[in-house]
Short mmCIF file of C-alpha atoms in Angstrom, two decimals:
data_model
loop_
_atom_site.label_atom_id
_atom_site.label_comp_id
_atom_site.label_asym_id
_atom_site.label_seq_id
_atom_site.Cartn_x
_atom_site.Cartn_y
_atom_site.Cartn_z
CA MET A 1 -27.27 52.59 -41.92
CA PHE A 2 -29.88 50.26 -40.48
CA SER A 3 -30.01 47.71 -37.65
CA VAL A 4 -32.63 45.46 -36.03
CA MET A 5 -32.53 44.14 -32.47
CA ARG A 6 -34.98 41.86 -30.68
CA SER A 7 -36.36 42.86 -27.31
CA SER A 8 -39.46 42.05 -25.29
CA SER A 9 -42.24 43.66 -23.30
CA VAL A 10 -44.98 42.52 -20.95
CA LEU A 11 -48.67 42.88 -21.80
CA GLY A 12 -50.78 41.91 -18.82
CA VAL A 13 -48.73 39.01 -17.47
CA GLU A 14 -47.59 37.60 -20.82
CA GLY A 15 -44.43 38.44 -22.74
CA LYS A 16 -44.60 40.10 -26.15
CA SER A 17 -41.80 40.11 -28.73
CA ILE A 18 -40.71 43.60 -29.83
CA LEU A 19 -38.43 44.49 -32.75
CA VAL A 20 -36.22 47.53 -32.18
CA GLU A 21 -35.38 49.03 -35.59
CA VAL A 22 -32.71 51.72 -35.75
CA ASP A 23 -32.01 53.88 -38.80
CA ILE A 24 -29.15 56.41 -38.92
CA ALA A 25 -29.27 58.96 -41.76
CA SER A 26 -27.63 62.28 -42.60
CA GLY A 27 -29.37 65.30 -41.15
CA LEU A 28 -29.66 67.44 -38.07
CA PRO A 29 -28.57 65.52 -34.95
CA GLN A 30 -31.71 64.28 -33.25
CA VAL A 31 -33.27 61.04 -32.04
CA ASN A 32 -36.93 60.14 -32.62
CA VAL A 33 -38.57 57.12 -30.96
CA VAL A 34 -41.76 55.98 -32.70
CA GLY A 35 -44.14 53.05 -32.22
CA LEU A 36 -46.43 54.32 -29.45
CA PRO A 37 -43.78 54.74 -26.72
CA ASP A 38 -44.78 55.86 -23.24
CA PRO A 39 -42.79 58.60 -21.39
CA ALA A 40 -40.36 56.07 -19.89
CA VAL A 41 -39.52 54.78 -23.39
CA ARG A 42 -39.18 58.30 -24.87
CA GLU A 43 -36.85 59.28 -22.04
CA SER A 44 -34.64 56.29 -22.89
CA VAL A 45 -33.02 58.52 -25.54
CA GLU A 46 -31.19 60.53 -22.88
CA ARG A 47 -30.25 57.45 -20.87
CA VAL A 48 -28.89 55.71 -23.96
CA ARG A 49 -26.99 58.81 -25.14
CA ALA A 50 -25.20 59.24 -21.80
CA ALA A 51 -24.59 55.48 -21.39
CA ILE A 52 -22.98 55.19 -24.85
CA LYS A 53 -20.67 58.14 -24.21
CA ASN A 54 -19.71 57.00 -20.69
CA SER A 55 -19.00 53.46 -21.91
CA GLY A 56 -16.27 54.59 -24.30
CA PHE A 57 -18.36 54.52 -27.50
CA THR A 58 -19.26 57.43 -29.78
CA PHE A 59 -22.83 58.63 -30.05
CA PRO A 60 -23.59 59.37 -33.75
CA MET A 61 -24.23 63.05 -34.50
CA ASP A 62 -26.82 62.23 -37.18
CA ARG A 63 -30.57 61.83 -37.53
CA ILE A 64 -31.52 58.66 -35.66
CA THR A 65 -34.97 57.03 -35.88
CA VAL A 66 -35.91 54.21 -33.50
CA ASN A 67 -39.05 52.23 -34.33
CA LEU A 68 -40.59 49.78 -31.88
CA ALA A 69 -42.59 47.19 -33.82
CA PRO A 70 -45.41 46.31 -33.91
CA ALA A 71 -46.07 50.04 -34.11
CA ASP A 72 -49.76 49.88 -33.18
CA MET A 73 -49.13 48.43 -29.69
CA ARG A 74 -48.35 50.75 -26.80
CA LYS A 75 -44.86 50.21 -25.31
CA GLU A 76 -43.99 51.02 -21.72
CA GLY A 77 -41.14 50.50 -19.31
CA THR A 78 -37.37 50.67 -19.50
CA ALA A 79 -36.57 47.17 -20.78
CA PHE A 80 -35.77 48.47 -24.31
CA ASP A 81 -32.74 50.57 -23.28
CA LEU A 82 -30.15 47.85 -23.97
CA ALA A 83 -31.67 46.93 -27.35
CA ILE A 84 -31.83 50.59 -28.45
CA ALA A 85 -28.21 51.17 -27.43
CA ALA A 86 -27.04 47.99 -29.19
CA GLY A 87 -29.05 48.99 -32.29
CA ILE A 88 -27.35 52.39 -32.44
CA LEU A 89 -23.89 50.87 -31.93
CA THR A 90 -24.40 48.23 -34.64
CA ALA A 91 -26.00 50.67 -37.09
CA SER A 92 -23.02 53.02 -36.63
CA GLU A 93 -20.70 50.00 -37.11
CA GLN A 94 -18.98 50.37 -33.73
CA ILE A 95 -19.73 46.72 -32.92
CA SER A 96 -20.73 43.76 -35.07
CA SER A 97 -24.42 42.94 -35.46
CA LYS A 98 -23.88 39.22 -36.11
CA PRO A 99 -23.84 38.06 -32.44
CA PHE A 100 -27.26 39.64 -31.86
CA GLU A 101 -29.11 38.02 -34.76
CA ASP A 102 -30.54 35.15 -32.69
CA ALA A 103 -30.77 36.90 -29.31
CA ILE A 104 -33.11 39.17 -27.37
CA LEU A 105 -31.79 42.10 -25.35
CA ILE A 106 -33.45 43.24 -22.14
CA GLY A 107 -32.32 45.81 -19.61
CA GLU A 108 -32.42 49.38 -18.31
CA LEU A 109 -29.35 51.58 -18.64
CA SER A 110 -28.03 54.03 -16.10
CA LEU A 111 -26.24 57.19 -17.26
CA ASN A 112 -22.81 55.67 -16.60
CA GLY A 113 -23.61 52.58 -18.69
CA LEU A 114 -24.43 50.14 -15.90
CA LEU A 115 -27.39 47.81 -16.42
CA ARG A 116 -30.28 47.74 -13.97
CA PRO A 117 -32.77 44.85 -13.60
CA VAL A 118 -36.31 45.23 -14.96
CA PRO A 119 -39.62 43.60 -13.94
CA GLY A 120 -41.37 40.92 -15.97
CA VAL A 121 -38.25 39.05 -17.11
CA LEU A 122 -39.82 35.64 -16.44
CA SER A 123 -42.68 36.34 -18.86
CA MET A 124 -40.27 37.73 -21.47
CA ILE A 125 -37.95 34.71 -21.33
CA GLU A 126 -40.85 32.26 -21.48
CA GLN A 127 -42.20 34.01 -24.58
CA ALA A 128 -38.76 34.04 -26.21
CA LYS A 129 -38.42 30.30 -25.62
CA ARG A 130 -41.83 29.66 -27.23
CA SER A 131 -40.77 31.66 -30.30
CA GLY A 132 -37.60 29.60 -30.72
CA ILE A 133 -35.02 32.06 -29.35
CA ARG A 134 -32.44 30.57 -27.01
CA LYS A 135 -29.95 33.42 -26.43
CA VAL A 136 -30.73 36.23 -23.99
CA LEU A 137 -28.65 39.28 -22.99
CA LEU A 138 -29.91 40.78 -19.76
CA PRO A 139 -28.78 42.56 -16.56
CA HIS A 140 -26.92 40.43 -14.06
CA GLY A 141 -29.61 41.28 -11.48
CA ASN A 142 -32.22 39.43 -13.57
CA ALA A 143 -30.09 36.39 -14.44
CA GLN A 144 -31.13 34.20 -11.52
CA GLU A 145 -34.82 34.81 -12.22
CA ALA A 146 -34.33 34.08 -15.93
CA ALA A 147 -32.56 30.80 -15.06
CA TRP A 148 -35.86 29.42 -13.76
CA ILE A 149 -36.81 28.90 -17.42
CA GLY A 150 -34.69 25.97 -18.53
CA GLY A 151 -33.03 25.49 -21.91
CA MET A 152 -31.89 29.10 -22.44
CA GLU A 153 -28.43 30.60 -23.02
CA LEU A 154 -28.18 33.51 -20.62
CA TYR A 155 -25.54 36.21 -20.90
CA ALA A 156 -25.50 38.45 -17.83
CA LEU A 157 -24.14 41.97 -18.37
CA ASN A 158 -23.09 44.45 -15.72
CA SER A 159 -22.50 47.32 -18.14
CA LEU A 160 -22.96 48.38 -21.75
CA GLY A 161 -19.21 48.34 -22.31
CA GLU A 162 -19.22 44.54 -22.11
CA LEU A 163 -20.83 44.43 -25.57
CA ARG A 164 -17.35 45.03 -27.00
CA GLY A 165 -16.52 41.38 -26.25
CA GLY A 166 -19.56 40.10 -28.12
CA GLY A 167 -17.77 39.82 -31.43
CA ASP A 168 -15.80 36.71 -30.46
CA ARG A 169 -16.64 33.42 -28.81
CA GLU A 170 -14.35 34.09 -25.86
CA GLY A 171 -16.17 37.32 -25.07
CA TRP A 172 -19.55 35.60 -24.96
CA ASP A 173 -18.27 32.75 -22.82
CA ALA A 174 -17.05 35.22 -20.22
CA LEU A 175 -20.59 36.63 -19.93
CA ARG A 176 -22.39 33.25 -19.89
CA TYR A 177 -24.49 32.87 -16.74
CA ILE A 178 -24.48 29.40 -15.23
CA PRO A 179 -26.51 29.06 -12.00
CA GLN A 180 -24.63 27.29 -9.21
CA THR A 181 -27.68 25.20 -8.27
CA ASP A 182 -30.91 24.15 -9.94
CA SER A 183 -33.04 27.19 -9.13
CA ARG A 184 -36.24 25.37 -9.96
CA ASN A 185 -35.73 22.97 -7.05
CA THR A 186 -35.26 25.76 -4.51
CA VAL A 187 -38.34 27.36 -2.98
CA SER A 188 -38.27 31.03 -2.04
CA VAL A 189 -40.47 30.61 1.04
CA SER A 190 -41.22 27.58 3.18
CA ASN A 191 -44.80 26.36 3.13
CA GLN A 192 -44.73 24.89 6.63
CA PRO A 193 -47.65 25.71 8.97
CA GLU A 194 -45.40 27.45 11.49
CA CYS A 195 -44.83 30.23 8.95
CA PHE A 196 -48.48 31.23 9.31
CA GLY A 197 -49.30 30.26 12.89
CA ASP A 198 -50.95 27.07 14.10
CA TYR A 199 -54.66 26.38 14.53
CA SER A 200 -53.89 24.91 17.94
CA ASP A 201 -53.62 28.57 19.04
CA VAL A 202 -57.34 29.00 18.33
CA ILE A 203 -59.47 28.19 21.37
CA GLY A 204 -62.47 26.04 20.46
CA GLN A 205 -64.25 26.96 17.18
CA GLN A 206 -64.23 23.33 16.00
CA HIS A 207 -67.10 24.00 13.59
CA ALA A 208 -65.17 26.85 11.96
CA LYS A 209 -62.02 24.72 11.71
CA ARG A 210 -63.97 22.00 9.91
CA ALA A 211 -65.31 24.60 7.49
CA LEU A 212 -61.74 25.76 6.85
CA VAL A 213 -60.68 22.20 6.07
CA ILE A 214 -63.56 21.82 3.61
CA ALA A 215 -62.79 25.19 2.00
CA ALA A 216 -59.10 24.30 1.62
CA ALA A 217 -59.85 20.81 0.28
CA GLY A 218 -62.20 22.04 -2.46
CA LYS A 219 -60.93 25.61 -2.99
CA HIS A 220 -64.30 26.99 -1.89
CA ASN A 221 -65.04 30.61 -1.03
CA LEU A 222 -65.57 31.26 2.67
CA LEU A 223 -67.38 33.83 4.82
CA PHE A 224 -67.11 34.29 8.60
CA ALA A 225 -69.56 36.58 10.38
CA GLY A 226 -69.61 37.32 14.09
CA PRO A 227 -68.83 39.81 16.84
CA PRO A 228 -65.31 41.14 17.52
CA GLY A 229 -62.89 38.87 19.32
CA THR A 230 -64.20 35.52 18.09
CA GLY A 231 -61.05 34.71 16.06
CA LYS A 232 -62.36 35.30 12.53
CA THR A 233 -59.24 37.06 11.28
CA MET A 234 -56.93 34.82 13.30
CA MET A 235 -58.35 31.68 11.70
CA ILE A 236 -58.41 32.94 8.12
CA ARG A 237 -54.83 34.22 8.31
CA ARG A 238 -53.74 30.68 9.22
CA LEU A 239 -55.47 29.22 6.15
CA PRO A 240 -52.31 29.07 3.92
CA GLY A 241 -50.70 26.81 6.53
CA ILE A 242 -53.09 23.95 5.71
CA LEU A 243 -52.98 24.34 1.93
CA PRO A 244 -50.66 22.09 -0.11
CA PRO A 245 -47.71 23.75 -1.88
CA LEU A 246 -48.11 24.78 -5.48
CA THR A 247 -47.24 22.34 -8.23
CA GLU A 248 -44.35 23.25 -10.52
CA ALA A 249 -46.72 24.56 -13.23
CA GLU A 250 -48.70 26.58 -10.67
CA ALA A 251 -45.50 27.94 -9.11
CA LEU A 252 -44.33 29.15 -12.51
CA GLU A 253 -47.71 30.83 -13.10
CA VAL A 254 -47.62 32.65 -9.77
CA THR A 255 -43.97 33.66 -10.05
CA LYS A 256 -44.60 35.02 -13.55
CA ILE A 257 -47.46 37.16 -12.24
CA TYR A 258 -45.34 38.62 -9.44
CA SER A 259 -42.48 39.23 -11.87
CA ALA A 260 -44.77 41.08 -14.30
CA ALA A 261 -46.18 43.16 -11.44
CA GLY A 262 -42.68 44.10 -10.28
CA LYS A 263 -43.24 42.45 -6.90
CA LEU A 264 -40.65 39.71 -7.19
CA SER A 265 -37.61 40.29 -4.99
CA THR A 266 -34.30 40.37 -6.86
CA ASP A 267 -32.76 38.13 -4.18
CA ALA A 268 -35.46 35.43 -4.46
CA HIS A 269 -33.89 31.97 -4.58
CA GLY A 270 -36.49 30.09 -6.58
CA LEU A 271 -40.04 29.85 -7.82
CA ILE A 272 -42.78 30.87 -5.40
CA GLU A 273 -44.19 27.59 -4.11
CA THR A 274 -46.11 29.07 -1.18
CA VAL A 275 -49.75 29.77 -1.96
CA PRO A 276 -50.25 33.56 -2.21
CA PHE A 277 -52.20 35.28 0.56
CA ARG A 278 -53.38 38.82 -0.20
CA SER A 279 -55.26 41.03 2.25
CA PRO A 280 -55.89 44.52 0.79
CA HIS A 281 -57.15 47.42 2.91
CA HIS A 282 -60.81 48.37 2.53
CA THR A 283 -59.85 51.72 0.92
CA ILE A 284 -58.63 49.91 -2.21
CA SER A 285 -60.08 51.02 -5.57
CA ALA A 286 -61.73 48.79 -8.15
CA GLY A 287 -58.65 49.13 -10.37
CA GLY A 288 -56.37 48.16 -7.51
CA LEU A 289 -58.48 45.07 -6.85
CA ILE A 290 -58.86 43.66 -10.37
CA GLY A 291 -56.09 45.55 -12.19
CA GLY A 292 -56.03 48.62 -14.37
CA GLY A 293 -54.05 51.40 -16.01
CA SER A 294 -53.56 52.52 -19.62
CA VAL A 295 -51.57 49.31 -20.07
CA PRO A 296 -53.28 47.22 -17.36
CA LYS A 297 -51.24 45.69 -14.55
CA PRO A 298 -52.30 42.82 -12.27
CA GLY A 299 -54.51 43.73 -9.32
CA GLU A 300 -54.93 41.99 -5.97
CA VAL A 301 -57.29 39.41 -7.49
CA THR A 302 -54.58 38.25 -9.90
CA LEU A 303 -51.84 38.47 -7.27
CA ALA A 304 -53.96 36.00 -5.24
CA HIS A 305 -54.10 33.54 -8.18
CA ARG A 306 -53.82 29.94 -6.91
CA GLY A 307 -54.06 31.31 -3.37
CA VAL A 308 -56.30 33.23 -0.99
CA LEU A 309 -57.76 36.74 -1.24
CA TYR A 310 -58.87 37.88 2.21
CA LEU A 311 -61.23 40.84 2.61
CA ASP A 312 -61.46 41.75 6.29
CA GLU A 313 -64.50 43.81 7.40
CA LEU A 314 -66.25 43.26 4.08
CA PRO A 315 -68.99 45.94 4.44
CA GLU A 316 -66.28 48.61 4.85
CA PHE A 317 -65.32 48.11 1.20
CA SER A 318 -67.10 50.21 -1.42
CA ARG A 319 -70.01 48.35 -2.99
CA GLN A 320 -68.67 49.24 -6.45
CA VAL A 321 -65.36 47.60 -5.54
CA LEU A 322 -67.05 44.44 -4.26
CA GLU A 323 -69.24 44.06 -7.34
CA VAL A 324 -66.22 43.80 -9.66
CA LEU A 325 -65.42 40.48 -7.96
CA ARG A 326 -68.46 38.75 -9.40
CA GLN A 327 -67.06 37.93 -12.85
CA PRO A 328 -63.58 36.79 -11.67
CA LEU A 329 -65.12 34.52 -9.01
CA GLU A 330 -67.34 32.88 -11.60
CA ASP A 331 -64.92 32.60 -14.53
CA GLY A 332 -61.51 32.42 -12.84
CA ILE A 333 -60.21 35.16 -15.10
CA VAL A 334 -60.18 38.97 -15.17
CA THR A 335 -60.91 40.58 -18.54
CA ILE A 336 -59.99 44.25 -19.03
CA ALA A 337 -60.80 45.87 -22.38
CA ARG A 338 -58.90 48.83 -23.81
CA SER A 339 -59.30 50.52 -27.20
CA LYS A 340 -56.25 48.75 -28.66
CA ALA A 341 -56.41 45.38 -26.91
CA VAL A 342 -58.20 43.10 -24.48
CA PHE A 343 -56.15 41.88 -21.51
CA HIS A 344 -56.77 38.64 -19.64
CA PHE A 345 -55.41 38.03 -16.13
CA PRO A 346 -55.69 34.66 -14.35
CA ALA A 347 -57.78 34.74 -11.17
CA ARG A 348 -58.36 31.23 -9.84
CA LEU A 349 -58.47 31.94 -6.14
CA MET A 350 -60.22 31.28 -2.86
CA LEU A 351 -62.11 34.28 -1.55
CA ALA A 352 -62.21 34.52 2.24
CA VAL A 353 -64.18 37.33 3.88
CA SER A 354 -65.16 38.29 7.39
CA TYR A 355 -67.33 40.97 8.93
CA ASN A 356 -69.08 42.07 12.10
CA PRO A 357 -72.90 42.02 12.27
CA CYS A 358 -73.06 45.83 12.51
CA PRO A 359 -70.67 48.82 12.66
CA CYS A 360 -70.24 48.54 16.44
CA GLY A 361 -70.03 44.75 16.15
CA TYR A 362 -72.53 43.61 18.78
CA SER A 363 -75.93 43.39 17.07
CA GLY A 364 -77.46 40.08 18.12
CA HIS A 365 -74.47 39.31 20.34
CA GLU A 366 -75.02 41.66 23.25
CA THR A 367 -73.64 41.01 26.70
CA ALA A 368 -73.97 42.84 30.00
CA GLU A 369 -70.80 44.81 29.19
CA LYS A 370 -71.31 45.30 25.43
CA ARG A 371 -74.55 46.68 24.01
CA CYS A 372 -75.29 47.42 20.36
CA ILE A 373 -75.60 51.17 19.72
CA CYS A 374 -76.51 50.95 16.01
CA SER A 375 -79.96 51.92 14.75
CA ASP A 376 -81.88 49.71 12.35
CA ALA A 377 -81.21 52.17 9.50
CA VAL A 378 -77.46 52.11 10.15
CA ILE A 379 -77.41 48.31 10.24
CA SER A 380 -79.47 48.16 7.04
CA ARG A 381 -77.04 50.46 5.19
CA TYR A 382 -74.10 48.51 6.55
CA ARG A 383 -75.41 45.16 5.33
CA ALA A 384 -76.59 46.59 1.99
CA LYS A 385 -72.95 46.47 0.82
CA LEU A 386 -73.32 42.68 0.63
CA SER A 387 -75.26 42.05 -2.57
CA GLY A 388 -77.17 38.80 -3.14
CA PRO A 389 -75.21 37.85 -6.30
CA LEU A 390 -71.89 38.22 -4.47
CA LEU A 391 -73.04 36.16 -1.47
CA ASP A 392 -74.40 33.55 -3.90
CA ARG A 393 -70.81 32.92 -5.00
CA ILE A 394 -69.61 32.15 -1.45
CA ASP A 395 -70.01 28.45 -0.69
CA LEU A 396 -69.41 28.38 3.07
CA GLN A 397 -71.11 31.05 5.19
CA LEU A 398 -70.67 30.65 8.94
CA GLU A 399 -71.75 32.51 12.03
CA ILE A 400 -68.76 32.52 14.40
CA PRO A 401 -69.94 32.75 18.05
CA ARG A 402 -67.82 33.57 21.04
CA PRO A 403 -65.78 30.46 21.91
CA ALA A 404 -67.37 28.28 24.56
CA GLU A 405 -63.91 27.33 25.82
CA GLN A 406 -61.82 29.83 27.71
CA PRO A 407 -58.03 29.77 28.03
CA GLY A 408 -58.32 29.01 31.75
CA ASN A 409 -60.46 25.90 31.28
CA ALA A 410 -58.69 22.64 32.05
CA ASN A 411 -60.02 20.96 28.89
CA SER A 412 -59.42 23.80 26.44
CA THR A 413 -55.90 22.78 25.39
CA SER A 414 -56.67 19.10 24.82
CA VAL A 415 -59.77 19.88 22.78
CA SER A 416 -58.16 22.48 20.54
CA THR A 417 -55.03 20.44 19.77
CA ARG A 418 -57.14 17.74 18.16
CA MET A 419 -57.61 20.22 15.30
CA ASP A 420 -54.15 21.71 14.92
CA SER A 421 -52.70 22.76 11.56
CA ALA A 422 -50.85 19.47 10.99
CA HIS A 423 -54.02 17.40 11.40
CA MET A 424 -56.10 19.78 9.28
CA ARG A 425 -53.44 19.85 6.58
CA GLN A 426 -53.42 16.05 6.40
CA LEU A 427 -57.21 16.00 5.93
CA VAL A 428 -56.84 18.53 3.09
CA LEU A 429 -54.06 16.57 1.37
CA SER A 430 -56.04 13.32 1.59
CA ALA A 431 -59.14 14.97 0.10
CA ARG A 432 -57.07 16.54 -2.70
CA GLU A 433 -55.59 13.12 -3.53
CA ARG A 434 -59.07 11.60 -3.81
CA GLN A 435 -60.13 14.46 -6.10
CA ALA A 436 -57.06 14.08 -8.32
CA HIS A 437 -57.59 10.30 -8.62
CA ARG A 438 -61.28 10.77 -9.50
CA MET A 439 -60.51 13.45 -12.10
CA ALA A 440 -57.80 11.27 -13.66
CA SER A 441 -60.21 8.35 -13.93
CA GLN A 442 -62.55 10.63 -15.89
CA GLY A 443 -59.74 11.88 -18.14
CA LEU A 444 -59.78 15.36 -16.62
CA ARG A 445 -57.07 17.61 -15.21
CA PRO A 446 -57.05 17.96 -11.38
CA ASP A 447 -57.91 21.68 -11.54
CA THR A 448 -60.84 21.25 -13.96
CA ARG A 449 -63.89 23.10 -12.68
CA LEU A 450 -67.05 21.37 -13.86
CA SER A 451 -70.46 23.00 -13.90
CA GLY A 452 -73.98 22.37 -15.12
CA ALA A 453 -74.79 19.03 -16.73
CA SER A 454 -71.14 17.89 -16.81
CA LEU A 455 -70.88 18.41 -13.05
CA ARG A 456 -74.05 16.42 -12.36
CA ARG A 457 -72.95 13.57 -14.62
CA SER A 458 -69.56 13.28 -12.91
CA ILE A 459 -70.89 13.11 -9.35
CA LYS A 460 -72.36 9.99 -7.75
CA LEU A 461 -75.36 10.89 -5.55
CA ARG A 462 -77.19 8.47 -3.29
CA PRO A 463 -80.98 8.51 -3.91
CA GLU A 464 -81.62 10.04 -0.46
CA ALA A 465 -79.04 12.75 -1.12
CA HIS A 466 -80.57 13.52 -4.51
CA ASP A 467 -84.05 13.84 -3.01
CA MET A 468 -82.77 16.15 -0.27
CA LEU A 469 -81.06 18.39 -2.82
CA GLU A 470 -84.17 18.57 -5.01
CA ASN A 471 -86.32 19.45 -2.00
CA ALA A 472 -83.88 22.19 -1.02
CA LEU A 473 -84.09 23.64 -4.52
CA GLU A 474 -87.87 23.99 -4.18
CA ALA A 475 -88.25 24.82 -0.49
CA LEU A 476 -85.35 27.26 -0.06
CA GLY A 477 -85.62 28.99 -3.43
CA ILE A 478 -81.91 28.68 -4.15
CA SER A 479 -80.53 29.70 -7.55
CA MET A 480 -79.13 27.24 -10.07
CA ARG A 481 -75.68 28.65 -9.39
CA ALA A 482 -76.16 27.90 -5.69
CA TYR A 483 -77.48 24.43 -6.62
CA ASP A 484 -74.25 23.63 -8.47
CA ARG A 485 -72.16 25.07 -5.67
CA ILE A 486 -73.99 22.97 -3.04
CA LEU A 487 -73.42 19.91 -5.22
CA ARG A 488 -69.71 20.69 -5.55
CA LEU A 489 -69.46 21.43 -1.83
CA SER A 490 -71.18 18.13 -1.00
CA ARG A 491 -68.60 16.33 -3.14
CA THR A 492 -65.77 18.02 -1.21
CA ILE A 493 -67.35 17.08 2.15
CA ALA A 494 -67.58 13.47 0.96
CA ASP A 495 -63.89 13.60 -0.03
CA VAL A 496 -62.94 14.91 3.41
CA GLU A 497 -64.94 12.04 4.94
CA GLY A 498 -63.30 9.53 2.61
CA SER A 499 -66.56 8.57 0.89
CA ASP A 500 -66.87 7.67 -2.81
CA ALA A 501 -70.57 8.55 -2.97
CA ILE A 502 -72.35 11.64 -1.68
CA GLU A 503 -74.61 10.73 1.23
CA ALA A 504 -77.62 12.64 2.54
CA GLU A 505 -75.63 13.95 5.51
CA HIS A 506 -73.05 15.47 3.17
CA VAL A 507 -75.77 17.36 1.31
CA ALA A 508 -77.37 18.45 4.60
CA GLU A 509 -74.07 19.86 5.82
CA ALA A 510 -73.47 21.68 2.53
CA ILE A 511 -76.95 23.24 2.67
CA GLN A 512 -76.55 24.48 6.22
CA TYR A 513 -73.33 26.26 5.23
CA ARG A 514 -75.43 28.33 2.81
CA ARG A 515 -78.03 29.41 5.37
CA LEU A 516 -76.33 32.30 7.17
CA ASN A 517 -78.81 34.41 9.13
CA GLY A 518 -78.40 38.18 9.23
#
């Protein structure tokens, strides 16, 4: 007796179709799972055995072989439990196999036959839709997430025993999941500035706020350096509040990543439309940052896709960990190679970093009360964590001084409110609109990242601005990567200023953002 069920798995952040083949033959009672299963898949035998018995079915006392195809790809997780159980029940002719011919089955079984939700359902359903499958059997706890992919027939099960009703139309209709509202139009988190704090709380630092606007408008990497207490962390943590919400396509990308990583809450009410903000601790490993494992999972870089990755106290991170950022920052993708496959994770993000000038924090910023106690050797080792190639990929590098305004000053409130989050957000949205219109006029997508000759052809430089940029290339000894980044940064500054052409002052401002001392 033989049966085939369709299921699905997640490789990286993409779904992968899996065939669950079940063969029942005469012989000593035993169950073998083949097809490169991991321990969680091999242990499914005991879960399935107990679930079948406790759901009122009979577990066959024969030799049972379960093959997960393709057999040369490693399988992991518990999402195959439902398909294996249904395969055994159909192969032993306890239920009909006909209702499952055009469906995929996803779900983890408990010992009493109840179905538990599994991570990565969004990627699995999206892959099933691409392959032409429209019917999905899955745990009720995953149904709302699956409903975010339109055009699918979803059948939400609470227990394995409900498969008895699958032989007739009435039984399927009772399990059909119909969301009460359009989940795709409901955001899980508000993207209003008050969720992140307002820049009006930041005293002074007008130069830093302008840099934040430019970074947000052009998705540029950002570095703040300065002594403790200048507001570096405070300002960067408010950055998501001035970024526009994700588009529908971007929201689906981000939600799919969080679903595959198992970080999507089961009570989420819609796609994630808030830009991600990730701030890992400096003890993180290289694998934790870019992803890893025998079957790689997304790291912090991928979890920050379409959002912000913030590294506070940058020199406290291991240099080996920091160096793995170089390729993702350049290519917008993380590539992890394993013996059986190569995995690609999206990583289009803004990198924001901050650090003190030395371990004690006061080198070059001493006051009568605070004196630097670090030796030159200690400071040298501290700053050696920041390699030239990594800094070359950071477009805006600013020294953040102590604010000139103090909370007690009469003028401090009126000055700071001129650059609150609402005003900064409007500048960002206007600049993004100009960029989108310009890209559309050139037949390009809004998120297209030009470089090299194509970048230079697409940007209109005034003669004075061109001369200034060429002089900077010779006098400052900047790399060609930095040249392109200054050009792109100049274009963003012009967009913020509402200018169609890049003027000399835009280039000058872009160059000074690259000249961080110390």
